[in-house]
Amino acid sequence: MRQIKTLAVLGPVILLAGCISFGPETPESLLTLTPAATAPAGDGAPGNSGPSIVLGEFEAPAALDVTRVPVQIDDTRIAYLQDATWVEKPARLFRRLIGETLRTRSNRVVVDGDDPGALAETRLTGTVRKFGYDARTSTVVVVFDGVLPSSGSTIRSRRFEAIVPNVAPQADAVGPALNQAANDVALQVAEWIG
């Protein structure tokens, strides 16, 4: 009799367990950006080695302010690439990539955290304009508008762009192409800053 009561109580619970979801389905893999070169372990550049630089938070349009990879279908429509999800928003990943590129290419102290109070002679900000796939041309496109205060009250700005052609519209092709284009733009930014 006890077994029947137990089955009567547990039966609906077991059936209901197949219907319950505790969150979105986890993707098989996530995309991230990997720098072409990394700074070695140990002390970084000493504070008196050159002008320090802080990387402020990068802006991004709403289509890029998500963890999905946008696909430009035509001039007015975008979609998102199936099975392609970033570990975090691409503007943050790109800021860290630029920070690591600056560390390996210059003798500067680079602060790429979220601390706006960090003291630095130079502060790089900007907007990630494009960071996705263009279905019309089968290319991956990364566009970044960098803003850098110069001496006095002047401000320098520059648009950086990298395009990787002949990319299949699949996550396993678009991810590495975006990483390549992002590293290209990061190198351009590092050379511009000096």
C-alpha positions as YAML, in Angstrom:
chain: A
units: angstrom
residues:
- id: 1
  name: MET
  ca: [0.00, 0.00, 0.00]
- id: 2
  name: ARG
  ca: [2.90, 2.34, 0.84]
- id: 3
  name: GLN
  ca: [4.45, 1.75, -2.57]
- id: 4
  name: ILE
  ca: [1.21, 2.68, -4.30]
- id: 5
  name: LYS
  ca: [0.97, 5.94, -2.32]
- id: 6
  name: THR
  ca: [4.61, 6.74, -3.10]
- id: 7
  name: LEU
  ca: [4.04, 6.12, -6.82]
- id: 8
  name: ALA
  ca: [0.87, 8.21, -6.72]
- id: 9
  name: VAL
  ca: [2.80, 11.15, -5.23]
- id: 10
  name: LEU
  ca: [5.98, 10.78, -7.31]
- id: 11
  name: GLY
  ca: [4.30, 9.93, -10.61]
- id: 12
  name: PRO
  ca: [3.14, 13.51, -11.44]
- id: 13
  name: VAL
  ca: [6.46, 14.94, -10.23]
- id: 14
  name: ILE
  ca: [8.41, 12.65, -12.56]
- id: 15
  name: LEU
  ca: [6.13, 13.51, -15.49]
- id: 16
  name: LEU
  ca: [6.39, 17.23, -14.73]
- id: 17
  name: ALA
  ca: [10.21, 17.10, -14.59]
- id: 18
  name: GLY
  ca: [10.34, 16.58, -18.36]
- id: 19
  name: CYS
  ca: [8.41, 19.83, -18.91]
- id: 20
  name: ILE
  ca: [10.41, 22.11, -16.63]
- id: 21
  name: SER
  ca: [13.23, 24.27, -17.91]
- id: 22
  name: PHE
  ca: [15.41, 26.29, -15.56]
- id: 23
  name: GLY
  ca: [16.76, 28.71, -18.17]
- id: 24
  name: PRO
  ca: [17.68, 28.96, -21.82]
- id: 25
  name: GLU
  ca: [19.33, 26.04, -23.52]
- id: 26
  name: THR
  ca: [23.08, 26.18, -23.13]
- id: 27
  name: PRO
  ca: [24.94, 26.60, -26.44]
- id: 28
  name: GLU
  ca: [27.42, 23.92, -27.45]
- id: 29
  name: SER
  ca: [30.24, 26.47, -27.51]
- id: 30
  name: LEU
  ca: [30.78, 30.19, -27.04]
- id: 31
  name: LEU
  ca: [32.86, 32.63, -29.10]
- id: 32
  name: THR
  ca: [35.60, 34.82, -27.66]
- id: 33
  name: LEU
  ca: [38.47, 36.94, -28.96]
- id: 34
  name: THR
  ca: [42.05, 35.77, -28.62]
- id: 35
  name: PRO
  ca: [44.94, 38.22, -29.01]
- id: 36
  name: ALA
  ca: [47.54, 37.46, -31.67]
- id: 37
  name: ALA
  ca: [50.23, 38.00, -29.00]
- id: 38
  name: THR
  ca: [50.06, 38.15, -25.22]
- id: 39
  name: ALA
  ca: [52.25, 39.91, -22.70]
- id: 40
  name: PRO
  ca: [54.49, 37.55, -20.70]
- id: 41
  name: ALA
  ca: [53.81, 36.81, -17.05]
- id: 42
  name: GLY
  ca: [55.53, 39.04, -14.52]
- id: 43
  name: ASP
  ca: [55.69, 42.74, -13.94]
- id: 44
  name: GLY
  ca: [54.23, 44.96, -16.59]
- id: 45
  name: ALA
  ca: [55.73, 48.18, -17.82]
- id: 46
  name: PRO
  ca: [56.85, 50.40, -14.93]
- id: 47
  name: GLY
  ca: [54.68, 53.45, -14.29]
- id: 48
  name: ASN
  ca: [57.46, 55.77, -15.46]
- id: 49
  name: SER
  ca: [58.16, 53.89, -18.70]
- id: 50
  name: GLY
  ca: [55.94, 56.04, -20.88]
- id: 51
  name: PRO
  ca: [52.56, 57.69, -20.91]
- id: 52
  name: SER
  ca: [49.98, 55.43, -19.34]
- id: 53
  name: ILE
  ca: [46.69, 54.74, -21.11]
- id: 54
  name: VAL
  ca: [43.22, 53.89, -19.86]
- id: 55
  name: LEU
  ca: [40.75, 52.19, -22.13]
- id: 56
  name: GLY
  ca: [37.31, 53.57, -21.35]
- id: 57
  name: GLU
  ca: [34.12, 51.66, -21.98]
- id: 58
  name: PHE
  ca: [33.46, 51.26, -25.69]
- id: 59
  name: GLU
  ca: [30.00, 52.10, -27.00]
- id: 60
  name: ALA
  ca: [28.06, 49.92, -29.45]
- id: 61
  name: PRO
  ca: [24.73, 50.24, -31.27]
- id: 62
  name: ALA
  ca: [21.86, 48.13, -29.92]
- id: 63
  name: ALA
  ca: [22.35, 45.45, -32.61]
- id: 64
  name: LEU
  ca: [25.86, 44.81, -31.22]
- id: 65
  name: ASP
  ca: [25.06, 45.32, -27.55]
- id: 66
  name: VAL
  ca: [24.09, 41.65, -27.24]
- id: 67
  name: THR
  ca: [25.96, 38.36, -27.11]
- id: 68
  name: ARG
  ca: [24.82, 37.30, -30.59]
- id: 69
  name: VAL
  ca: [26.58, 37.79, -33.94]
- id: 70
  name: PRO
  ca: [24.64, 40.12, -36.26]
- id: 71
  name: VAL
  ca: [24.17, 39.29, -39.93]
- id: 72
  name: GLN
  ca: [23.53, 42.20, -42.30]
- id: 73
  name: ILE
  ca: [20.94, 40.87, -44.74]
- id: 74
  name: ASP
  ca: [20.43, 44.08, -46.71]
- id: 75
  name: ASP
  ca: [20.65, 47.84, -46.05]
- id: 76
  name: THR
  ca: [17.79, 47.84, -43.54]
- id: 77
  name: ARG
  ca: [17.55, 44.31, -42.11]
- id: 78
  name: ILE
  ca: [19.71, 42.29, -39.76]
- id: 79
  name: ALA
  ca: [19.36, 38.82, -38.30]
- id: 80
  name: TYR
  ca: [21.55, 36.88, -35.91]
- id: 81
  name: LEU
  ca: [23.82, 33.99, -36.85]
- id: 82
  name: GLN
  ca: [22.53, 30.64, -35.69]
- id: 83
  name: ASP
  ca: [24.65, 28.83, -33.07]
- id: 84
  name: ALA
  ca: [26.98, 31.83, -32.62]
- id: 85
  name: THR
  ca: [27.03, 33.31, -29.10]
- id: 86
  name: TRP
  ca: [29.74, 35.43, -27.49]
- id: 87
  name: VAL
  ca: [30.91, 34.75, -23.93]
- id: 88
  name: GLU
  ca: [30.09, 38.42, -23.26]
- id: 89
  name: LYS
  ca: [29.22, 41.50, -25.30]
- id: 90
  name: PRO
  ca: [31.70, 42.05, -28.14]
- id: 91
  name: ALA
  ca: [32.53, 45.67, -27.20]
- id: 92
  name: ARG
  ca: [33.97, 44.46, -23.87]
- id: 93
  name: LEU
  ca: [35.86, 41.60, -25.52]
- id: 94
  name: PHE
  ca: [37.25, 44.01, -28.12]
- id: 95
  name: ARG
  ca: [38.38, 46.50, -25.47]
- id: 96
  name: ARG
  ca: [40.35, 43.75, -23.72]
- id: 97
  name: LEU
  ca: [41.87, 42.68, -27.04]
- id: 98
  name: ILE
  ca: [43.05, 46.23, -27.73]
- id: 99
  name: GLY
  ca: [44.45, 46.40, -24.18]
- id: 100
  name: GLU
  ca: [46.48, 43.24, -24.66]
- id: 101
  name: THR
  ca: [47.68, 44.41, -28.07]
- id: 102
  name: LEU
  ca: [48.85, 47.71, -26.56]
- id: 103
  name: ARG
  ca: [50.67, 45.84, -23.77]
- id: 104
  name: THR
  ca: [52.62, 43.74, -26.26]
- id: 105
  name: ARG
  ca: [53.37, 46.54, -28.74]
- id: 106
  name: SER
  ca: [54.23, 49.46, -26.47]
- id: 107
  name: ASN
  ca: [56.09, 50.25, -23.29]
- id: 108
  name: ARG
  ca: [52.99, 51.72, -21.61]
- id: 109
  name: VAL
  ca: [51.01, 50.93, -18.52]
- id: 110
  name: VAL
  ca: [47.61, 49.89, -19.88]
- id: 111
  name: VAL
  ca: [44.49, 49.91, -17.71]
- id: 112
  name: ASP
  ca: [41.53, 48.28, -19.42]
- id: 113
  name: GLY
  ca: [39.26, 47.75, -16.44]
- id: 114
  name: ASP
  ca: [36.06, 49.54, -15.57]
- id: 115
  name: ASP
  ca: [37.67, 51.94, -13.08]
- id: 116
  name: PRO
  ca: [37.02, 55.45, -14.44]
- id: 117
  name: GLY
  ca: [39.18, 56.95, -11.71]
- id: 118
  name: ALA
  ca: [42.42, 55.35, -12.88]
- id: 119
  name: LEU
  ca: [45.06, 57.98, -13.45]
- id: 120
  name: ALA
  ca: [46.40, 58.09, -16.96]
- id: 121
  name: GLU
  ca: [47.74, 60.65, -19.36]
- id: 122
  name: THR
  ca: [45.81, 59.12, -22.25]
- id: 123
  name: ARG
  ca: [42.27, 57.77, -22.36]
- id: 124
  name: LEU
  ca: [41.02, 55.84, -25.39]
- id: 125
  name: THR
  ca: [37.28, 55.62, -25.91]
- id: 126
  name: GLY
  ca: [35.23, 54.87, -28.98]
- id: 127
  name: THR
  ca: [32.37, 53.06, -30.63]
- id: 128
  name: VAL
  ca: [32.32, 49.61, -32.14]
- id: 129
  name: ARG
  ca: [30.26, 50.31, -35.29]
- id: 130
  name: LYS
  ca: [30.33, 46.91, -36.99]
- id: 131
  name: PHE
  ca: [31.27, 43.53, -35.60]
- id: 132
  name: GLY
  ca: [29.55, 40.84, -37.61]
- id: 133
  name: TYR
  ca: [28.81, 39.11, -40.86]
- id: 134
  name: ASP
  ca: [27.64, 40.70, -44.12]
- id: 135
  name: ALA
  ca: [25.54, 38.16, -46.04]
- id: 136
  name: ARG
  ca: [25.52, 40.31, -49.18]
- id: 137
  name: THR
  ca: [29.28, 39.98, -49.65]
- id: 138
  name: SER
  ca: [30.10, 36.87, -47.55]
- id: 139
  name: THR
  ca: [32.51, 38.93, -45.46]
- id: 140
  name: VAL
  ca: [33.18, 39.56, -41.82]
- id: 141
  name: VAL
  ca: [33.47, 43.27, -41.00]
- id: 142
  name: VAL
  ca: [34.87, 45.03, -37.92]
- id: 143
  name: VAL
  ca: [34.67, 48.83, -37.75]
- id: 144
  name: PHE
  ca: [35.80, 50.87, -34.73]
- id: 145
  name: ASP
  ca: [35.74, 54.66, -34.27]
- id: 146
  name: GLY
  ca: [38.51, 55.53, -31.82]
- id: 147
  name: VAL
  ca: [38.62, 58.80, -29.86]
- id: 148
  name: LEU
  ca: [41.84, 59.93, -28.22]
- id: 149
  name: PRO
  ca: [42.42, 63.22, -26.39]
- id: 150
  name: SER
  ca: [45.54, 64.94, -27.62]
- id: 151
  name: SER
  ca: [47.62, 67.71, -26.09]
- id: 152
  name: GLY
  ca: [45.64, 70.62, -24.72]
- id: 153
  name: SER
  ca: [41.96, 70.54, -25.56]
- id: 154
  name: THR
  ca: [42.27, 68.86, -28.96]
- id: 155
  name: ILE
  ca: [40.84, 65.43, -29.64]
- id: 156
  name: ARG
  ca: [41.92, 62.98, -32.32]
- id: 157
  name: SER
  ca: [39.55, 60.49, -33.84]
- id: 158
  name: ARG
  ca: [39.93, 57.85, -36.49]
- id: 159
  name: ARG
  ca: [37.90, 55.07, -38.06]
- id: 160
  name: PHE
  ca: [39.52, 51.64, -38.25]
- id: 161
  name: GLU
  ca: [38.23, 48.81, -40.41]
- id: 162
  name: ALA
  ca: [39.12, 45.23, -41.24]
- id: 163
  name: ILE
  ca: [37.33, 42.91, -43.66]
- id: 164
  name: VAL
  ca: [37.81, 39.18, -44.06]
- id: 165
  name: PRO
  ca: [36.38, 37.94, -47.41]
- id: 166
  name: ASN
  ca: [34.95, 34.58, -48.48]
- id: 167
  name: VAL
  ca: [33.54, 33.49, -45.13]
- id: 168
  name: ALA
  ca: [30.81, 30.85, -44.96]
- id: 169
  name: PRO
  ca: [27.72, 31.87, -42.94]
- id: 170
  name: GLN
  ca: [28.42, 29.38, -40.15]
- id: 171
  name: ALA
  ca: [29.55, 29.95, -36.57]
- id: 172
  name: ASP
  ca: [32.71, 27.84, -36.97]
- id: 173
  name: ALA
  ca: [33.81, 30.02, -39.91]
- id: 174
  name: VAL
  ca: [32.56, 33.43, -38.75]
- id: 175
  name: GLY
  ca: [34.08, 33.16, -35.24]
- id: 176
  name: PRO
  ca: [37.72, 32.78, -36.37]
- id: 177
  name: ALA
  ca: [37.22, 35.41, -39.10]
- id: 178
  name: LEU
  ca: [35.90, 37.91, -36.53]
- id: 179
  name: ASN
  ca: [38.88, 37.14, -34.31]
- id: 180
  name: GLN
  ca: [41.24, 37.78, -37.26]
- id: 181
  name: ALA
  ca: [39.52, 41.07, -38.18]
- id: 182
  name: ALA
  ca: [39.42, 42.23, -34.54]
- id: 183
  name: ASN
  ca: [43.15, 41.56, -34.16]
- id: 184
  name: ASP
  ca: [43.80, 43.51, -37.37]
- id: 185
  name: VAL
  ca: [41.86, 46.52, -36.05]
- id: 186
  name: ALA
  ca: [43.52, 46.25, -32.62]
- id: 187
  name: LEU
  ca: [46.93, 46.39, -34.31]
- id: 188
  name: GLN
  ca: [45.87, 49.45, -36.33]
- id: 189
  name: VAL
  ca: [44.72, 51.16, -33.10]
- id: 190
  name: ALA
  ca: [48.00, 50.31, -31.33]
- id: 191
  name: GLU
  ca: [50.04, 51.77, -34.21]
- id: 192
  name: TRP
  ca: [47.86, 54.92, -34.21]
- id: 193
  name: ILE
  ca: [48.31, 55.46, -30.46]
- id: 194
  name: GLY
  ca: [52.03, 54.75, -30.67]
...
